[in-house]
């Protein structure tokens, strides 16, 4: 679900925290892509999308 002004769970996190969390989440997604299960991979991609949405809203990407 894309971030909207009324649904921004990471709006109070600093940009540095978001970028670090995105990097960790991306590594987790890569690992799950190799080892499974698929639902964990999908879940980490959804979390990464939340971080990306917030960074886009801030103009950081």
mmCIF file of N, CA, C and O in Angstrom:
data_model
loop_
_atom_site.group_PDB
_atom_site.id
_atom_site.type_symbol
_atom_site.label_atom_id
_atom_site.label_comp_id
_atom_site.label_asym_id
_atom_site.label_seq_id
_atom_site.Cartn_x
_atom_site.Cartn_y
_atom_site.Cartn_z
ATOM 1 N N UNK A 1 0.850 -1.165 0.000
ATOM 2 C CA UNK A 1 0.000 0.000 0.000
ATOM 3 C C UNK A 1 0.898 1.231 0.000
ATOM 4 O O UNK A 1 1.759 1.372 0.859
ATOM 5 N N UNK A 2 0.713 2.141 -0.956
ATOM 6 C CA UNK A 2 1.568 3.321 -1.004
ATOM 7 C C UNK A 2 1.309 4.263 0.163
ATOM 8 O O UNK A 2 0.214 4.313 0.711
ATOM 9 N N UNK A 3 2.349 4.987 0.513
ATOM 10 C CA UNK A 3 2.221 5.958 1.604
ATOM 11 C C UNK A 3 1.370 7.134 1.137
ATOM 12 O O UNK A 3 1.477 7.582 0.009
ATOM 13 N N UNK A 4 0.519 7.595 2.010
ATOM 14 C CA UNK A 4 -0.287 8.780 1.761
ATOM 15 C C UNK A 4 -0.134 9.665 2.984
ATOM 16 O O UNK A 4 0.351 9.211 4.023
ATOM 17 N N UNK A 5 -0.529 10.936 2.875
ATOM 18 C CA UNK A 5 -0.365 11.811 4.046
ATOM 19 C C UNK A 5 -0.993 11.276 5.328
ATOM 20 O O UNK A 5 -0.499 11.525 6.419
ATOM 21 N N UNK A 6 -2.069 10.504 5.204
ATOM 22 C CA UNK A 6 -2.714 9.964 6.402
ATOM 23 C C UNK A 6 -2.184 8.582 6.778
ATOM 24 O O UNK A 6 -2.554 8.037 7.794
ATOM 25 N N UNK A 7 -1.302 8.007 5.946
ATOM 26 C CA UNK A 7 -0.728 6.694 6.252
ATOM 27 C C UNK A 7 0.766 6.739 5.962
ATOM 28 O O UNK A 7 1.222 6.353 4.901
ATOM 29 N N UNK A 8 1.502 7.283 6.894
ATOM 30 C CA UNK A 8 2.955 7.382 6.765
ATOM 31 C C UNK A 8 3.584 6.889 8.061
ATOM 32 O O UNK A 8 3.963 7.673 8.921
ATOM 33 N N UNK A 9 3.727 5.570 8.199
ATOM 34 C CA UNK A 9 4.200 5.013 9.468
ATOM 35 C C UNK A 9 5.633 5.409 9.826
ATOM 36 O O UNK A 9 6.017 5.305 10.979
ATOM 37 N N UNK A 10 6.402 5.903 8.862
ATOM 38 C CA UNK A 10 7.806 6.221 9.132
ATOM 39 C C UNK A 10 8.100 7.715 9.039
ATOM 40 O O UNK A 10 9.249 8.118 8.942
ATOM 41 N N UNK A 11 7.067 8.539 9.122
ATOM 42 C CA UNK A 11 7.264 9.968 8.925
ATOM 43 C C UNK A 11 8.116 10.621 10.014
ATOM 44 O O UNK A 11 8.715 11.671 9.776
ATOM 45 N N UNK A 12 8.216 10.008 11.161
ATOM 46 C CA UNK A 12 8.993 10.599 12.246
ATOM 47 C C UNK A 12 10.409 10.038 12.326
ATOM 48 O O UNK A 12 11.200 10.488 13.162
ATOM 49 N N UNK A 13 10.732 9.080 11.462
ATOM 50 C CA UNK A 13 12.084 8.521 11.437
ATOM 51 C C UNK A 13 12.994 9.448 10.637
ATOM 52 O O UNK A 13 12.560 10.071 9.664
ATOM 53 N N UNK A 14 14.237 9.517 11.033
ATOM 54 C CA UNK A 14 15.178 10.351 10.288
ATOM 55 C C UNK A 14 15.493 9.708 8.942
ATOM 56 O O UNK A 14 15.317 8.501 8.743
ATOM 57 N N UNK A 15 15.980 10.522 8.028
ATOM 58 C CA UNK A 15 16.348 10.019 6.709
ATOM 59 C C UNK A 15 17.437 8.961 6.825
ATOM 60 O O UNK A 15 17.403 7.937 6.133
ATOM 61 N N UNK A 16 18.389 9.177 7.713
ATOM 62 C CA UNK A 16 19.475 8.210 7.894
ATOM 63 C C UNK A 16 18.941 6.870 8.389
ATOM 64 O O UNK A 16 19.382 5.814 7.936
ATOM 65 N N UNK A 17 18.005 6.916 9.309
ATOM 66 C CA UNK A 17 17.395 5.682 9.828
ATOM 67 C C UNK A 17 16.648 4.961 8.707
ATOM 68 O O UNK A 17 16.760 3.738 8.560
ATOM 69 N N UNK A 18 15.914 5.709 7.894
ATOM 70 C CA UNK A 18 15.166 5.089 6.790
ATOM 71 C C UNK A 18 16.099 4.433 5.786
ATOM 72 O O UNK A 18 15.849 3.319 5.328
ATOM 73 N N UNK A 19 17.178 5.114 5.444
ATOM 74 C CA UNK A 19 18.114 4.548 4.464
ATOM 75 C C UNK A 19 18.799 3.300 5.014
ATOM 76 O O UNK A 19 18.995 2.321 4.288
ATOM 77 N N UNK A 20 19.157 3.318 6.286
ATOM 78 C CA UNK A 20 19.781 2.135 6.900
ATOM 79 C C UNK A 20 18.782 0.977 6.957
ATOM 80 O O UNK A 20 19.128 -0.170 6.659
ATOM 81 N N UNK A 21 17.549 1.278 7.324
ATOM 82 C CA UNK A 21 16.524 0.238 7.393
ATOM 83 C C UNK A 21 16.228 -0.323 5.998
ATOM 84 O O UNK A 21 16.032 -1.535 5.837
ATOM 85 N N UNK A 22 16.229 0.534 4.997
ATOM 86 C CA UNK A 22 16.009 0.078 3.627
ATOM 87 C C UNK A 22 17.128 -0.863 3.192
ATOM 88 O O UNK A 22 16.862 -1.906 2.592
ATOM 89 N N UNK A 23 18.346 -0.531 3.524
ATOM 90 C CA UNK A 23 19.484 -1.385 3.159
ATOM 91 C C UNK A 23 19.369 -2.759 3.833
ATOM 92 O O UNK A 23 19.551 -3.795 3.184
ATOM 93 N N UNK A 24 19.048 -2.763 5.127
ATOM 94 C CA UNK A 24 18.888 -4.042 5.843
ATOM 95 C C UNK A 24 17.740 -4.857 5.273
ATOM 96 O O UNK A 24 17.855 -6.075 5.073
ATOM 97 N N UNK A 25 16.638 -4.196 4.996
ATOM 98 C CA UNK A 25 15.463 -4.885 4.469
ATOM 99 C C UNK A 25 15.745 -5.457 3.085
ATOM 100 O O UNK A 25 15.314 -6.566 2.761
ATOM 101 N N UNK A 26 16.489 -4.720 2.280
ATOM 102 C CA UNK A 26 16.840 -5.208 0.948
ATOM 103 C C UNK A 26 17.716 -6.451 1.034
ATOM 104 O O UNK A 26 17.535 -7.406 0.262
ATOM 105 N N UNK A 27 18.648 -6.451 1.969
ATOM 106 C CA UNK A 27 19.490 -7.641 2.171
ATOM 107 C C UNK A 27 18.643 -8.830 2.624
ATOM 108 O O UNK A 27 18.850 -9.951 2.164
ATOM 109 N N UNK A 28 17.700 -8.577 3.519
ATOM 110 C CA UNK A 28 16.805 -9.655 3.967
ATOM 111 C C UNK A 28 16.001 -10.207 2.794
ATOM 112 O O UNK A 28 15.846 -11.420 2.656
ATOM 113 N N UNK A 29 15.492 -9.317 1.937
ATOM 114 C CA UNK A 29 14.694 -9.757 0.796
ATOM 115 C C UNK A 29 15.530 -10.618 -0.146
ATOM 116 O O UNK A 29 15.050 -11.637 -0.648
ATOM 117 N N UNK A 30 16.771 -10.221 -0.371
ATOM 118 C CA UNK A 30 17.659 -11.024 -1.227
ATOM 119 C C UNK A 30 17.883 -12.407 -0.627
ATOM 120 O O UNK A 30 17.865 -13.420 -1.339
ATOM 121 N N UNK A 31 18.102 -12.449 0.679
ATOM 122 C CA UNK A 31 18.322 -13.735 1.344
ATOM 123 C C UNK A 31 17.080 -14.618 1.245
ATOM 124 O O UNK A 31 17.171 -15.798 0.925
ATOM 125 N N UNK A 32 15.920 -14.028 1.495
ATOM 126 C CA UNK A 32 14.685 -14.811 1.409
ATOM 127 C C UNK A 32 14.403 -15.247 -0.020
ATOM 128 O O UNK A 32 13.801 -16.302 -0.244
ATOM 129 N N UNK A 33 14.823 -14.469 -1.003
ATOM 130 C CA UNK A 33 14.635 -14.862 -2.402
ATOM 131 C C UNK A 33 15.425 -16.131 -2.705
ATOM 132 O O UNK A 33 15.001 -16.952 -3.518
ATOM 133 N N UNK A 34 16.556 -16.283 -2.027
ATOM 134 C CA UNK A 34 17.389 -17.458 -2.253
ATOM 135 C C UNK A 34 16.968 -18.652 -1.406
ATOM 136 O O UNK A 34 17.084 -19.798 -1.830
ATOM 137 N N UNK A 35 16.511 -18.388 -0.183
ATOM 138 C CA UNK A 35 16.266 -19.476 0.755
ATOM 139 C C UNK A 35 14.785 -19.719 1.046
ATOM 140 O O UNK A 35 14.447 -20.770 1.583
ATOM 141 N N UNK A 36 13.933 -18.731 0.748
ATOM 142 C CA UNK A 36 12.512 -18.873 1.044
ATOM 143 C C UNK A 36 12.219 -18.572 2.499
ATOM 144 O O UNK A 36 13.115 -18.215 3.243
ATOM 145 N N UNK A 37 11.042 -18.659 2.948
ATOM 146 C CA UNK A 37 9.840 -18.867 2.147
ATOM 147 C C UNK A 37 9.431 -17.607 1.379
ATOM 148 O O UNK A 37 9.806 -16.495 1.747
ATOM 149 N N UNK A 38 8.683 -17.805 0.317
ATOM 150 C CA UNK A 38 8.264 -16.724 -0.570
ATOM 151 C C UNK A 38 7.487 -15.653 0.172
ATOM 152 O O UNK A 38 7.656 -14.467 -0.091
ATOM 153 N N UNK A 39 6.647 -16.036 1.122
ATOM 154 C CA UNK A 39 5.841 -15.034 1.826
ATOM 155 C C UNK A 39 6.732 -14.092 2.634
ATOM 156 O O UNK A 39 6.396 -12.926 2.814
ATOM 157 N N UNK A 40 7.882 -14.555 3.108
ATOM 158 C CA UNK A 40 8.797 -13.672 3.835
ATOM 159 C C UNK A 40 9.460 -12.697 2.874
ATOM 160 O O UNK A 40 9.656 -11.539 3.197
ATOM 161 N N UNK A 41 9.818 -13.189 1.698
ATOM 162 C CA UNK A 41 10.382 -12.312 0.677
ATOM 163 C C UNK A 41 9.379 -11.213 0.321
ATOM 164 O O UNK A 41 9.721 -10.023 0.264
ATOM 165 N N UNK A 42 8.130 -11.604 0.082
ATOM 166 C CA UNK A 42 7.089 -10.633 -0.265
ATOM 167 C C UNK A 42 6.885 -9.618 0.849
ATOM 168 O O UNK A 42 6.735 -8.418 0.587
ATOM 169 N N UNK A 43 6.898 -10.073 2.082
ATOM 170 C CA UNK A 43 6.703 -9.175 3.218
ATOM 171 C C UNK A 43 7.844 -8.164 3.326
ATOM 172 O O UNK A 43 7.609 -6.981 3.589
ATOM 173 N N UNK A 44 9.074 -8.611 3.108
ATOM 174 C CA UNK A 44 10.201 -7.669 3.192
ATOM 175 C C UNK A 44 10.150 -6.661 2.052
ATOM 176 O O UNK A 44 10.518 -5.496 2.244
ATOM 177 N N UNK A 45 9.657 -7.070 0.889
ATOM 178 C CA UNK A 45 9.500 -6.112 -0.210
ATOM 179 C C UNK A 45 8.452 -5.057 0.131
ATOM 180 O O UNK A 45 8.626 -3.880 -0.196
ATOM 181 N N UNK A 46 7.385 -5.458 0.791
ATOM 182 C CA UNK A 46 6.357 -4.501 1.200
ATOM 183 C C UNK A 46 6.919 -3.493 2.203
ATOM 184 O O UNK A 46 6.627 -2.296 2.121
ATOM 185 N N UNK A 47 7.720 -3.964 3.127
ATOM 186 C CA UNK A 47 8.337 -3.070 4.110
ATOM 187 C C UNK A 47 9.296 -2.113 3.413
ATOM 188 O O UNK A 47 9.295 -0.902 3.684
ATOM 189 N N UNK A 48 10.102 -2.635 2.497
ATOM 190 C CA UNK A 48 11.036 -1.789 1.749
ATOM 191 C C UNK A 48 10.277 -0.723 0.961
ATOM 192 O O UNK A 48 10.724 0.430 0.883
ATOM 193 N N UNK A 49 9.134 -1.085 0.405
ATOM 194 C CA UNK A 49 8.326 -0.117 -0.337
ATOM 195 C C UNK A 49 7.855 1.020 0.558
ATOM 196 O O UNK A 49 7.789 2.178 0.120
ATOM 197 N N UNK A 50 7.528 0.731 1.818
ATOM 198 C CA UNK A 50 7.137 1.788 2.754
ATOM 199 C C UNK A 50 8.295 2.763 2.971
ATOM 200 O O UNK A 50 8.093 3.976 2.998
ATOM 201 N N UNK A 51 9.506 2.223 3.147
ATOM 202 C CA UNK A 51 10.673 3.088 3.331
ATOM 203 C C UNK A 51 10.909 3.936 2.081
ATOM 204 O O UNK A 51 11.168 5.139 2.171
ATOM 205 N N UNK A 52 10.820 3.310 0.909
ATOM 206 C CA UNK A 52 11.015 4.039 -0.346
ATOM 207 C C UNK A 52 9.971 5.130 -0.532
ATOM 208 O O UNK A 52 10.289 6.248 -0.960
ATOM 209 N N UNK A 53 8.714 4.827 -0.220
ATOM 210 C CA UNK A 53 7.646 5.817 -0.344
ATOM 211 C C UNK A 53 7.941 7.026 0.526
ATOM 212 O O UNK A 53 7.779 8.179 0.079
ATOM 213 N N UNK A 54 8.356 6.809 1.750
ATOM 214 C CA UNK A 54 8.640 7.921 2.643
ATOM 215 C C UNK A 54 9.819 8.752 2.121
ATOM 216 O O UNK A 54 9.785 9.984 2.151
ATOM 217 N N UNK A 55 10.841 8.089 1.630
ATOM 218 C CA UNK A 55 11.995 8.817 1.080
ATOM 219 C C UNK A 55 11.592 9.614 -0.163
ATOM 220 O O UNK A 55 12.068 10.749 -0.353
ATOM 221 N N UNK A 56 10.699 9.086 -0.983
ATOM 222 C CA UNK A 56 10.227 9.819 -2.162
ATOM 223 C C UNK A 56 9.421 11.038 -1.752
ATOM 224 O O UNK A 56 9.569 12.111 -2.340
ATOM 225 N N UNK A 57 8.550 10.879 -0.764
ATOM 226 C CA UNK A 57 7.744 12.008 -0.282
ATOM 227 C C UNK A 57 8.644 13.131 0.193
ATOM 228 O O UNK A 57 8.379 14.302 -0.031
ATOM 229 N N UNK A 58 9.757 12.770 0.835
ATOM 230 C CA UNK A 58 10.700 13.771 1.343
ATOM 231 C C UNK A 58 11.596 14.350 0.262
ATOM 232 O O UNK A 58 12.346 15.280 0.507
ATOM 233 N N UNK A 59 11.543 13.754 -0.923
ATOM 234 C CA UNK A 59 12.400 14.216 -2.008
ATOM 235 C C UNK A 59 13.836 13.727 -1.885
ATOM 236 O O UNK A 59 14.752 14.323 -2.467
ATOM 237 N N UNK A 60 14.035 12.664 -1.162
ATOM 238 C CA UNK A 60 15.384 12.126 -0.948
ATOM 239 C C UNK A 60 15.796 11.143 -2.056
ATOM 240 O O UNK A 60 16.937 10.726 -2.103
ATOM 241 N N UNK A 61 14.874 10.763 -2.921
ATOM 242 C CA UNK A 61 15.195 9.859 -4.032
ATOM 243 C C UNK A 61 14.856 10.524 -5.342
ATOM 244 O O UNK A 61 13.999 11.286 -5.481
#
